[in-house]
Coordinates of C-alpha atoms in Angstrom, one line a residue:
Chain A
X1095 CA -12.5 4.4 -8.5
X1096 CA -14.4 5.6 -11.7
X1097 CA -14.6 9.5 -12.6
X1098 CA -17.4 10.8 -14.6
X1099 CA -16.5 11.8 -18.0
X1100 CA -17.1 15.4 -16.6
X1101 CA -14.4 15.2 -13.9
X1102 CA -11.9 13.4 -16.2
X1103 CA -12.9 16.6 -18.8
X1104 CA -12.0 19.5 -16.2
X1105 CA -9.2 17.3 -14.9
X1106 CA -7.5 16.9 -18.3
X1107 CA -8.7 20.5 -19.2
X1108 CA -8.4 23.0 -16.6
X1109 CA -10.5 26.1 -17.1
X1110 CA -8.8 29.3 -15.5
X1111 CA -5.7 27.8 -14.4
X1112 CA -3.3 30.7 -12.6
X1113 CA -2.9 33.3 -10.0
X1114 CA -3.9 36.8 -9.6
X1115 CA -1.9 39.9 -7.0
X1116 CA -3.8 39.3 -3.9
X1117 CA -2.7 43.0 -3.0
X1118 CA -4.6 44.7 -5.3
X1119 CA -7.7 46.7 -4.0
X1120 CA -10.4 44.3 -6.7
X1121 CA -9.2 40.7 -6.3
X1122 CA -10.5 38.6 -3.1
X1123 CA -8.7 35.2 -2.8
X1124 CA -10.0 32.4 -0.7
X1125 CA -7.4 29.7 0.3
X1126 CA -9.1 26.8 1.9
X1127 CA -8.1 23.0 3.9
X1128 CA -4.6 21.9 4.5
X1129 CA -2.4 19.8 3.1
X1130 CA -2.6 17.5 5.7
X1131 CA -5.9 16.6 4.5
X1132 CA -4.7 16.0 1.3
X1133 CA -6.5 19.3 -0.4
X1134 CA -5.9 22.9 -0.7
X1135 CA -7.9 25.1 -2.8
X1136 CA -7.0 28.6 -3.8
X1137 CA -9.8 30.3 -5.7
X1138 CA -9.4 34.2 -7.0
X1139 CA -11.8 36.6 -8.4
X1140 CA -11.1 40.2 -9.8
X1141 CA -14.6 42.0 -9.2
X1142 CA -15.6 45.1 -11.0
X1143 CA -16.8 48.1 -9.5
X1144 CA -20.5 47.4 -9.7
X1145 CA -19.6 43.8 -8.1
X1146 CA -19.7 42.1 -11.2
X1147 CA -17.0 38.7 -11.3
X1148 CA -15.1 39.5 -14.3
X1149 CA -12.6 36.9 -13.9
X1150 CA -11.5 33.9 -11.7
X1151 CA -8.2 31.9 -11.5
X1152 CA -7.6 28.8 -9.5
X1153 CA -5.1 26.7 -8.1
X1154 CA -5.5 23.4 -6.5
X1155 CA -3.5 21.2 -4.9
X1156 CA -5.7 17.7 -4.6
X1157 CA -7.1 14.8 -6.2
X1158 CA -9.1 14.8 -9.7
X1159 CA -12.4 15.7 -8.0
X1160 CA -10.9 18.7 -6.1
X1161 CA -9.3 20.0 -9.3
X1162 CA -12.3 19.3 -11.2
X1163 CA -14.6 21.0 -8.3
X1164 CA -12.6 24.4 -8.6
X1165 CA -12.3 24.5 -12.3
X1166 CA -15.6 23.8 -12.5
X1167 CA -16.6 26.6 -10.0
X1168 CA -14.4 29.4 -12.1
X1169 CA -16.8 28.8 -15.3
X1170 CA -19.3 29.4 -13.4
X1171 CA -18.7 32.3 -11.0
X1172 CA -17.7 34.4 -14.2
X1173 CA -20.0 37.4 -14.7
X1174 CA -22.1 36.7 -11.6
X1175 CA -22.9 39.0 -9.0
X1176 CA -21.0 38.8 -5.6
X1177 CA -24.7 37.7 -4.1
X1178 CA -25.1 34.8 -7.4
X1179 CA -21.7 33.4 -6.7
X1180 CA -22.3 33.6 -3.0
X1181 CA -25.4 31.4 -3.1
X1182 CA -23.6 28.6 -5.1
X1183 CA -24.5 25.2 -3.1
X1184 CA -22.1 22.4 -3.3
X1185 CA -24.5 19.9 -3.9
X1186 CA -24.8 21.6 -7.3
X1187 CA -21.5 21.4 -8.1
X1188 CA -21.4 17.6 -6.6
X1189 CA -24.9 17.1 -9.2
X1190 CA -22.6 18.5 -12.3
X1191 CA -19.9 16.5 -11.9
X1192 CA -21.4 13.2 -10.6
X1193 CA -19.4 13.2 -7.7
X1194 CA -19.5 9.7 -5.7
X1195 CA -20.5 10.4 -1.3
X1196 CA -16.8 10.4 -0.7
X1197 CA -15.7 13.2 -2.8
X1198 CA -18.7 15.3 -1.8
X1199 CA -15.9 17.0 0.5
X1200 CA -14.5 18.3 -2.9
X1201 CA -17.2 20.3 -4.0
X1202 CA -17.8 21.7 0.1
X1203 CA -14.2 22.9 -0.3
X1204 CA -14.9 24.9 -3.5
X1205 CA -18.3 26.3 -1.7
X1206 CA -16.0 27.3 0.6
X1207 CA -13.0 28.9 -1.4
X1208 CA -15.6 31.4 -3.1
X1209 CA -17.3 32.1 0.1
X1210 CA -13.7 33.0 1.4
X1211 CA -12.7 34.2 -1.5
X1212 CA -15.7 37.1 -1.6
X1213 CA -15.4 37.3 1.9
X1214 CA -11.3 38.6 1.7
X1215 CA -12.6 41.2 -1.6
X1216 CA -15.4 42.5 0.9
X1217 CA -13.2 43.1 4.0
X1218 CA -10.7 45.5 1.8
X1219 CA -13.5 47.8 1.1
Chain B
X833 CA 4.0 -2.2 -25.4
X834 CA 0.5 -2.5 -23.8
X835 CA -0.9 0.1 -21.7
X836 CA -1.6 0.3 -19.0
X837 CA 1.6 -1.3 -17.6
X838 CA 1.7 -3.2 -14.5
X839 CA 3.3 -1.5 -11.6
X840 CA 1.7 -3.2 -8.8
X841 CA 3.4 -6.7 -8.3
X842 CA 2.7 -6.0 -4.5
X843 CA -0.6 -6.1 -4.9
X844 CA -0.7 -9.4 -6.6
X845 CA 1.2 -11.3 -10.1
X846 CA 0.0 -12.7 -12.7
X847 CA -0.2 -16.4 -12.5
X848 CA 2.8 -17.4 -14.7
X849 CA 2.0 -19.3 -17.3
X850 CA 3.8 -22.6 -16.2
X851 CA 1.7 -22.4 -13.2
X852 CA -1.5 -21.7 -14.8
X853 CA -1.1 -25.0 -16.7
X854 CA -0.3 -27.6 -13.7
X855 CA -3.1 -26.0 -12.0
X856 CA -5.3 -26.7 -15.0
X857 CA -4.6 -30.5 -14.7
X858 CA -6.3 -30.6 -11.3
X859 CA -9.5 -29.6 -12.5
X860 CA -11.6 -31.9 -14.8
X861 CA -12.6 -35.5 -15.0
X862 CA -10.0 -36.2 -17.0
X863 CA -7.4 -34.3 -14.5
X864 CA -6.3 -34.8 -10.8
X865 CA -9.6 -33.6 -9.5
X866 CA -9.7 -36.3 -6.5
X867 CA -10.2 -34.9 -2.5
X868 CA -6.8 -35.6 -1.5
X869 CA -8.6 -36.7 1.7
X870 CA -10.1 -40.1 -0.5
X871 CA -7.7 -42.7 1.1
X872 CA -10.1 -45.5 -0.1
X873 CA -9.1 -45.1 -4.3
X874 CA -6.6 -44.0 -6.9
X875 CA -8.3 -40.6 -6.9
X876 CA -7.4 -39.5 -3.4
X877 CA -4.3 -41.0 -3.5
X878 CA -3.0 -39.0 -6.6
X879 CA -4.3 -36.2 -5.1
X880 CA -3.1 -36.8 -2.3
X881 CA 0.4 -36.9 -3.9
X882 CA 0.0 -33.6 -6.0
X883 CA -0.6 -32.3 -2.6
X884 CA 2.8 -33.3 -1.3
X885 CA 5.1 -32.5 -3.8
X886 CA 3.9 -28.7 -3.5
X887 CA 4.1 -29.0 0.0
X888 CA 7.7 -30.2 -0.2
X889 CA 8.4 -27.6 -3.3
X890 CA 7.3 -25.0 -0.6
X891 CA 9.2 -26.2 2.3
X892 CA 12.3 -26.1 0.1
X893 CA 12.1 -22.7 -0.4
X894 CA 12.6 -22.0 2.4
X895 CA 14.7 -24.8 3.9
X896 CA 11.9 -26.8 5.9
X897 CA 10.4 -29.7 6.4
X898 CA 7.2 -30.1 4.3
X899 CA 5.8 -31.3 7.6
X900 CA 6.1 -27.9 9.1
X901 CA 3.6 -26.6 6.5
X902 CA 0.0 -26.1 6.7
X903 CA -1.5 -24.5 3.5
X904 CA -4.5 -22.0 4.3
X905 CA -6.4 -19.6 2.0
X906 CA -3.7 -17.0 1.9
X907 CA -1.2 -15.0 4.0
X908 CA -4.3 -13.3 6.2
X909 CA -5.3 -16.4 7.5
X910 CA -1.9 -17.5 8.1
X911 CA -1.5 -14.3 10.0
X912 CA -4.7 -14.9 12.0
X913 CA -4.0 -18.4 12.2
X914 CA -0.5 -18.1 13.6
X915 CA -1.1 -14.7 16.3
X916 CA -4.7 -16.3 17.3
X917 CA -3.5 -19.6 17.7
X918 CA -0.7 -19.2 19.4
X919 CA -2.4 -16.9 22.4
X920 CA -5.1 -18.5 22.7
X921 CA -3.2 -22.2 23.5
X922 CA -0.6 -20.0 25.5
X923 CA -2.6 -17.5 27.5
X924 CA -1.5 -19.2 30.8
X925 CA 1.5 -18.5 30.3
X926 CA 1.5 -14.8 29.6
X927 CA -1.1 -12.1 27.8
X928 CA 1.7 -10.0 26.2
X929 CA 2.2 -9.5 22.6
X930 CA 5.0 -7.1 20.6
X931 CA 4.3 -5.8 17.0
X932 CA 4.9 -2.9 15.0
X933 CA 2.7 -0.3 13.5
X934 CA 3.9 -1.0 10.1
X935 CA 2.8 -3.9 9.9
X936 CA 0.2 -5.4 7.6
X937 CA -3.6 -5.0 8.4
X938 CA -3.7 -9.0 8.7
X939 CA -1.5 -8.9 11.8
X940 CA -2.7 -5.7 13.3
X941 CA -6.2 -5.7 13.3
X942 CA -5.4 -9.6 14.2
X943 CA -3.9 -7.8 17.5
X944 CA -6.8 -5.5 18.3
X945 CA -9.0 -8.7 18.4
X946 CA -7.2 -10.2 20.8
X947 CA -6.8 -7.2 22.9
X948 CA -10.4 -7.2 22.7
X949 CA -10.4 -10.3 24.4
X950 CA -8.0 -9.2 27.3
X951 CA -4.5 -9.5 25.8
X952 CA -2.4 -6.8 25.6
X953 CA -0.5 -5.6 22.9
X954 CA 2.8 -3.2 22.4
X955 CA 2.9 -1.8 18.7
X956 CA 6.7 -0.9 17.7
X957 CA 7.3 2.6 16.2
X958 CA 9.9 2.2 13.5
X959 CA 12.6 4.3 12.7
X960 CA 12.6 6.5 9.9
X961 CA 13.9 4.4 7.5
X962 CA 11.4 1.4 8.5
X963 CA 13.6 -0.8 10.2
X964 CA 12.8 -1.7 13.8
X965 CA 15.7 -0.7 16.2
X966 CA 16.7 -4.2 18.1
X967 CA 17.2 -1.9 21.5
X968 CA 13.9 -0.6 21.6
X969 CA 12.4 -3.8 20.6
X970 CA 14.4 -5.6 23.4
X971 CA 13.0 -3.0 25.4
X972 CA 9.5 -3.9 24.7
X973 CA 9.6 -7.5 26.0
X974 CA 8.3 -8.0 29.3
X975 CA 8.4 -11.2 31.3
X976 CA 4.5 -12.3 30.4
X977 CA 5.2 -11.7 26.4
X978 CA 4.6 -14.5 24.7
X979 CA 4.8 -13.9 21.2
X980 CA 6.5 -11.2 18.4
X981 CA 5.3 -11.1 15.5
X982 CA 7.4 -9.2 12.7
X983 CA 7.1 -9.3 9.4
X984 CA 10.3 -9.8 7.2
X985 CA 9.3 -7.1 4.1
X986 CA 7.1 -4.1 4.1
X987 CA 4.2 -4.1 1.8
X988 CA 4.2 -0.3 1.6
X989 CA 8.0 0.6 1.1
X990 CA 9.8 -2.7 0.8
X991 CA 12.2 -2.7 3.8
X992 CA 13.4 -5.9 5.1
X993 CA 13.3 -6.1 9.0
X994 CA 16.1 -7.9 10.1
X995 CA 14.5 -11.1 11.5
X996 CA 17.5 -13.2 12.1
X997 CA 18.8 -11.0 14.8
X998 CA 15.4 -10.8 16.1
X999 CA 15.0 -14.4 16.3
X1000 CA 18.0 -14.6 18.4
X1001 CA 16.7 -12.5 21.1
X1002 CA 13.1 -14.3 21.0
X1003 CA 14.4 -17.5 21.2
X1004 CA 16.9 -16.8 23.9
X1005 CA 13.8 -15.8 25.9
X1006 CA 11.7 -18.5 25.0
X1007 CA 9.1 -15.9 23.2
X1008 CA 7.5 -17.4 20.3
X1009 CA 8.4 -15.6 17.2
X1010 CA 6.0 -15.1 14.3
X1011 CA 7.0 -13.5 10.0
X1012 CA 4.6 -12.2 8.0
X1013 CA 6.8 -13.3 4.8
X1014 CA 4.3 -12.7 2.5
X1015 CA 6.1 -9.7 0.8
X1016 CA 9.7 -11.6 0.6
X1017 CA 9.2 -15.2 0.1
X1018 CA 10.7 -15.6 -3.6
X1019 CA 12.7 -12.0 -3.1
X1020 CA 15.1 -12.5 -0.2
X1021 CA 16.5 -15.7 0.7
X1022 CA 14.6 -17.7 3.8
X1023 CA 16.6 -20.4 5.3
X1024 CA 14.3 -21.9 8.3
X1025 CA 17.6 -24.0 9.5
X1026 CA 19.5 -20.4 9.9
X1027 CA 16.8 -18.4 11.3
X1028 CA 15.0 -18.5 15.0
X1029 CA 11.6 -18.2 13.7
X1030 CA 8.8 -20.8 15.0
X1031 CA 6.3 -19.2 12.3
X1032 CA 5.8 -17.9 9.0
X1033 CA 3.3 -16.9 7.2
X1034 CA 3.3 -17.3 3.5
X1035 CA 0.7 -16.1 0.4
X1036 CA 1.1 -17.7 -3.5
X1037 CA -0.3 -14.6 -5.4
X1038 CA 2.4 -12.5 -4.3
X1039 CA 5.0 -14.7 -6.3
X1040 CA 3.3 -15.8 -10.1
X1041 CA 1.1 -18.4 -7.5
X1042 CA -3.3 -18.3 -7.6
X1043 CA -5.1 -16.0 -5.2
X1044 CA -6.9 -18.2 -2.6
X1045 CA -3.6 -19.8 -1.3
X1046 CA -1.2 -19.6 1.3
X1047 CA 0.7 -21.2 4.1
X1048 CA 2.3 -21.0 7.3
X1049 CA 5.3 -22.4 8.8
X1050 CA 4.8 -24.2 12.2
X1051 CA 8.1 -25.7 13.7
X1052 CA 8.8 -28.2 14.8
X1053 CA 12.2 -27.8 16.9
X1054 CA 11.2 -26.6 19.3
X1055 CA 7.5 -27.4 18.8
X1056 CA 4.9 -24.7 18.4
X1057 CA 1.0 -25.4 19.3
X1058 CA -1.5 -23.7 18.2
X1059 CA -5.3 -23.7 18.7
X1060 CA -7.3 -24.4 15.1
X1061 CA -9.0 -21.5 14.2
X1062 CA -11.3 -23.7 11.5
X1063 CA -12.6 -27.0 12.6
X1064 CA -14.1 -30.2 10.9
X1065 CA -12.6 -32.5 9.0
X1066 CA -9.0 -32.6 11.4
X1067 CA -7.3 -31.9 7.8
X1068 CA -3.6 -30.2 8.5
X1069 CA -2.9 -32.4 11.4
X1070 CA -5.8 -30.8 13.2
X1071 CA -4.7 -27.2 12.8
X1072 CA -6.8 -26.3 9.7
X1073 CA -9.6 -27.8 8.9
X1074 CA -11.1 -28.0 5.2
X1075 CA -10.3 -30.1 2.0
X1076 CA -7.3 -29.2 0.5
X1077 CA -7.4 -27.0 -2.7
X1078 CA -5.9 -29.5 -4.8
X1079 CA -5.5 -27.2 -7.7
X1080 CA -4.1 -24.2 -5.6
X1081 CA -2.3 -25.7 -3.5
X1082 CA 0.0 -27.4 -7.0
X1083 CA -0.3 -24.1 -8.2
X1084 CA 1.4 -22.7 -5.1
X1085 CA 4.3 -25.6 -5.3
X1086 CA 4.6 -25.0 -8.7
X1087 CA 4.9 -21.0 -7.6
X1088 CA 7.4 -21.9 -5.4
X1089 CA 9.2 -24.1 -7.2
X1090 CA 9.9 -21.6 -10.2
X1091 CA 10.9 -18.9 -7.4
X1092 CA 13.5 -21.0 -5.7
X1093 CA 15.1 -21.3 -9.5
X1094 CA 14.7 -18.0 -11.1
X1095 CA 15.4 -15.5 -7.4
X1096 CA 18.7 -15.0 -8.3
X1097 CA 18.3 -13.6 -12.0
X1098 CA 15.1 -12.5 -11.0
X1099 CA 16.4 -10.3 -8.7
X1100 CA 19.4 -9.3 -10.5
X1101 CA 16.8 -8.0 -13.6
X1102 CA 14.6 -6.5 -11.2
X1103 CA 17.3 -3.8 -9.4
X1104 CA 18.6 -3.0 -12.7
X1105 CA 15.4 -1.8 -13.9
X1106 CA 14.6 -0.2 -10.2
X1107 CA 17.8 1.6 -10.4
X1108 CA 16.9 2.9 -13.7
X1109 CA 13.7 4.3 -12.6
X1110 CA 15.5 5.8 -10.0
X1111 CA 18.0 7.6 -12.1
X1112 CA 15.2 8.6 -14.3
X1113 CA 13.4 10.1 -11.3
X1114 CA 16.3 12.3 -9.9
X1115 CA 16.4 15.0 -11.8
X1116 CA 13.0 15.8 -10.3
X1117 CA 13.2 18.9 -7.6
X1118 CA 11.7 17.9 -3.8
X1119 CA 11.1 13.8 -4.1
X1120 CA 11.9 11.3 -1.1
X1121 CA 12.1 8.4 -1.4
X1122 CA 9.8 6.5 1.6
X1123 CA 12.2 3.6 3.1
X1124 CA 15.5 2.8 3.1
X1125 CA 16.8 2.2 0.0
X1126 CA 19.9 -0.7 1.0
X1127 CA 17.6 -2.9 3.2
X1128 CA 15.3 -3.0 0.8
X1129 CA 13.7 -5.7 -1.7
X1130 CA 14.9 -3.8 -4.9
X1131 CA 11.0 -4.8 -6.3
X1132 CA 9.4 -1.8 -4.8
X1133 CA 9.7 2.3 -5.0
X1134 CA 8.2 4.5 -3.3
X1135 CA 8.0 7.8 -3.5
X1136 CA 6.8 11.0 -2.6
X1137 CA 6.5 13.8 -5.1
X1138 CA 6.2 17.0 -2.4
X1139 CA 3.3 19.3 -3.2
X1140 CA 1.6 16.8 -5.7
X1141 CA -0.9 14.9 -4.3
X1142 CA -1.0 10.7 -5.2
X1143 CA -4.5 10.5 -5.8
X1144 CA -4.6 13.3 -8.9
X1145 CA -0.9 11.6 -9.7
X1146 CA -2.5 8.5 -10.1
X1147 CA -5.3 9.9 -12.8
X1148 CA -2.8 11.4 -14.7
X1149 CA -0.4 8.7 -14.8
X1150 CA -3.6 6.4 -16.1
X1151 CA -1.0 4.3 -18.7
X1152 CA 0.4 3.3 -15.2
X1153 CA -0.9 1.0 -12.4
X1154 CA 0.3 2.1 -9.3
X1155 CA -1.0 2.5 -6.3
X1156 CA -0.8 5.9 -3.8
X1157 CA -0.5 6.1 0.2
X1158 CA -2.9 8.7 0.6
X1159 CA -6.0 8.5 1.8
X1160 CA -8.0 9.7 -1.6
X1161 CA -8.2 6.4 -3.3
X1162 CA -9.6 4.7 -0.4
X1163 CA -12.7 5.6 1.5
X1164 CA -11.1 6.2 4.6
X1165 CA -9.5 10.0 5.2
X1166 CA -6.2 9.0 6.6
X1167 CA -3.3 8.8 4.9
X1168 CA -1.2 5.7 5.0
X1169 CA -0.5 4.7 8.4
X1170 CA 2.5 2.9 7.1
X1171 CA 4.2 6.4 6.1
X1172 CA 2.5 7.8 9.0
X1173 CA 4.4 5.7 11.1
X1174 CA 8.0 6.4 9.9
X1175 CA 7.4 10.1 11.1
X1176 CA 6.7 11.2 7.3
X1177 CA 4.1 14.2 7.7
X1178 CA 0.6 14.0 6.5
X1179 CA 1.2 16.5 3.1
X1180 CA 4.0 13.6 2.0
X1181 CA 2.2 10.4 2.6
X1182 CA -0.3 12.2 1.2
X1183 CA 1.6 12.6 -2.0
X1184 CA 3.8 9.3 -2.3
X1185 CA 3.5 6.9 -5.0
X1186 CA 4.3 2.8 -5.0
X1187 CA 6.1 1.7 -7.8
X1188 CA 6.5 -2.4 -7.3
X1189 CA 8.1 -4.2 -10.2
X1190 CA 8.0 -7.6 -11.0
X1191 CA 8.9 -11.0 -13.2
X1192 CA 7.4 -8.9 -16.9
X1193 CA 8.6 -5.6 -16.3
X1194 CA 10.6 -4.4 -19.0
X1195 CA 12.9 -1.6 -19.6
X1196 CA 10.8 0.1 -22.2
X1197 CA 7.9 -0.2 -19.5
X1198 CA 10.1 1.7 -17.2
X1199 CA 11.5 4.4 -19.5
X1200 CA 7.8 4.9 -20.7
X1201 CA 6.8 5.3 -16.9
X1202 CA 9.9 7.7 -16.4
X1203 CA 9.0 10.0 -19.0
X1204 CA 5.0 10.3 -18.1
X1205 CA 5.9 10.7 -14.7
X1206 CA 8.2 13.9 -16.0
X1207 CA 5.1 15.2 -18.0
X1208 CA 2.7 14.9 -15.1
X1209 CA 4.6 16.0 -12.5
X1210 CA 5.3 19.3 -14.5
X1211 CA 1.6 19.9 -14.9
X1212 CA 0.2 19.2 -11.4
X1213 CA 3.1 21.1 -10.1
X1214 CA 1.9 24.1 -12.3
X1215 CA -1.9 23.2 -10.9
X1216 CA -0.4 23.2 -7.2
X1217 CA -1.0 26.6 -5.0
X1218 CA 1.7 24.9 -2.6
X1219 CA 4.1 24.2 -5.2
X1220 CA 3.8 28.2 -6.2
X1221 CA 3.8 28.9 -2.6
X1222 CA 7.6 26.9 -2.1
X1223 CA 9.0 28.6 -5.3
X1224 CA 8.0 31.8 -3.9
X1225 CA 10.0 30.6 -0.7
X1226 CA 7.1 30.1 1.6
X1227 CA 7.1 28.5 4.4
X1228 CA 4.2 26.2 4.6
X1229 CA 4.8 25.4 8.1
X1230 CA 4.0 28.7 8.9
X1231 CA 0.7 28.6 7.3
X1232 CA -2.5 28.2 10.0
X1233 CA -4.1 25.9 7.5
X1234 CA -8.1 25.6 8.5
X1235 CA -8.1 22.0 8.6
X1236 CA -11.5 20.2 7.7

């Protein structure tokens, strides 16, 4: 299978690589599918007071377009609101990084893993 | 060195060289292009002979007559050939048919066809380790079975069933007995005069031989019939119809030929560079290796890198051609069912790698592969939430995964 020059680039290079103390009162993480599957996505975010993203980690456990999906998806959740990052759609990220139909799961999996991921920062307020 | 280096000998060879060129005099005007079929000029007749010597340099492979082979278009058709043919001239006699779910696609999907069509078919779990145990597979025959078929090595991990002792219980109960050999002709000895086995499936690109060729083994003592799958021209006495491939069909001998002289140091190379991909791969925390490792054709490895899936392996390890059980790099979403089979969970067959080695490996392919794999391995480890997750002595079996 081919990747697009754009997956290759996040694979190769990936942005916000790490992990941040889930305990702590301003970080949500979002851990989503199973390894049975073949993909699991962790995605954190440390949100400031006025519910600004300041920062975003990953870690992924998957193939290229997984990895490339969340990397991707930490660039661009960084210094949106909770509501901005909320209301990113898959198929954009699946449009940015060329994604062929069956990796589309990929980038529903990162949709997911910030949806969770704002989801866990709201419920410990 | 030239990247990327070949690691998938399973797959398919290279033609070797010395093939390539007696294939190449069976081409042109100038060549052996006759039908071998021609019986009314020179043409034919030389063709007819070029036909003959590679179907006696394939029968001696294995210790046949060369009038126990039929060439086809490959080891699938063989396969189809041999399990289609054989229940559809025997159906009077029983509907019952014992296989295993490791083996290849050719045999299995072969099987649901006929089940389709009213037969009925057992599929064989394996052990662990790949092999099939001879008690449960005893167990499996019923009094209306009327044929087994069994291949000799696995594709996927490269374990060699063992098919002599299976003869011996299909033959005692008059159950015809069918090998998928197209994984171990040219790796493990075949001997048709020491084995119970009434047919055999063979494929040339598997062993330095053209794609677009194979064969199968019907025997004679005790006689097998089949039903033609192809009809027409009566060619194969009557069992597969078609003009014969002149040019793939010397290629194949010629394939055969150089296997039956060069298994031996061949093989002897080939373990010494698989046992020094293995060393090289030890120090590396959580690996299993898929198989077992003694009955076992020493071309293949496979592995599986815990917490690493194969597919993202695979892009990192771009200098290497391999191929990956999991489900990633095909378009379905399962996993291998091969691995599957052996009891290995979804997160493993999901991460396993096949190394298969072959006739130009060389050790400065394999020390190159050993150190990227290192390299790699680090980094998607790093990448890996589960891999964090284990260090941090979690137990992801405790984990209510949301499954998509």
């Amino acid at each position: 299978m081919a990747y697009s020059d754009k997956v290759i680039d996040h694979y190769e290079n990936p942005r916000n690589v790490g992990s941040m103390d889930k305990d702590e009162e301003n970080v949500g993480t979002g851990m989503v599918g199973a390894p049975a599957c073949g993909d699991v996505m962790r995605l954190q975010i440390k949100v400031t007071d006025d519910g600004v993203i300041e920062d975003a980690k990953f870690k992924t456990y998957g193939c290229g377009s997984a990895i490339a999906s969340s990397s991707l998806l930490t660039e661009w959740v960084k210094g949106k609101t909770l509501d901005e990052a909320a209301a990113i759609k898959n198929t954009a990220i699946a449009e940015e990084l060329e994604l062929p139909p069956v990796k589309i799961h990929c980038s529903v999996l990162a949709e997911d893993a910030i949806k969770a991921a704002i989801d866990d920062y709201k419920s410990k307020k | 060195m030239k990247t990327p280096i070949y690691f998938d000998y399973s797959a398919t060879t290279p033609v070797d060289e010395r093939v390539a060129k007696k294939m190449c005099d069976c081409l042109t005007i100038d060549g052996n292009f006759g039908n071998p079929a021609s019986s009314s000029h020179e043409f034919g007749w030389k063709a007819e002979e070029a036909v003959e010597e590679a179907r006696k340099q394939v029968a001696d492979l294995i210790n046949a007559n060369p009038k126990e082979i039929i060439f086809t278009s490959g080891a699938t058709e063989s396969d189809n050939l041999a399990i289609k043919g054989v229940a559809h001239f025997y159906k009077k006699k029983g509907k019952h048919i014992v296989t295993a779910k490791t083996e290849h696609k050719a045999v299995l999907d072969t099987c649901r066809q006929l089940e389709r069509e009213g037969f009925e078919v057992t599929y064989l779990d394996p052990e662990p380790n790949g092999l099939i145990d001879l008690d449960k597979f005893k167990d499996a025959l019923r009094d209306d079975t009327i044929l087994v078929s069994i291949m000799h090595v696995n594709n996927e991990i490269g374990v060699i069933q063992d098919i002599q002792a299976i003869g011996e219980i299909t033959r005692e109960r008059k159950i015809l007995f069918h090998v998928d050999a197209a994984q171990s002709a040219g790796k493990v000895p075949i001997d048709m005069d020491e084995l119970k086995v009434d047919l055999m499936s063979f494929s040339a690109h598997k062993i330095y031989g053209p794609k677009g060729i194979g064969a199968l083994y019907v025997g004679r003592k005790p006689r097998v019939r089949l039903e033609a799958q192809m009809h027409g021209g009566g060619h194969e006495r009557g069992m597969r119809s078609g003009t014969l491939a002149t040019h793939q069909i010397v290629g194949m001998g010629e394939a055969f030929r150089l296997a039956k002289e060069e298994m031996a140091a061949d093989n002897e190379r080939i373990r010494m560079l698989r046992d020094r991909l293995l060393k090289g791969l030890s120090d590396i925390e959580e690996t299993y290796i898929n198989g077992d490792l003694e009955q076992r054709v020493p071309h293949n490895l496979n592995i599986s890198f815990n917490f690493v899936e194969g597919e993202s392996l695979i892009m990192a390890l771009k200098e290497l051609a391999v191929s990956s059980g999991s489900a990633c790099t095909s378009a379905s979403l399962e996993p291998s069912y091969v691995l599957r089979a052996l009891g290995r969970n979804d997160e493993l067959a999901h991460s396993s790698i096949r190394f298969s080695l072959g006739r130009f490996t060389t050790e400065e392919e394999i020390d190159f592969a050993i150190e990227k794999i290192h390299d790699n391995i680090g980094k998607l480890r790093e990448l890996s939430p589960l891999w964090e997750m284990f260090k941090e002595g979690i137990d992801l079996n405790t984990i209510e995964w949301n499954a998509h």
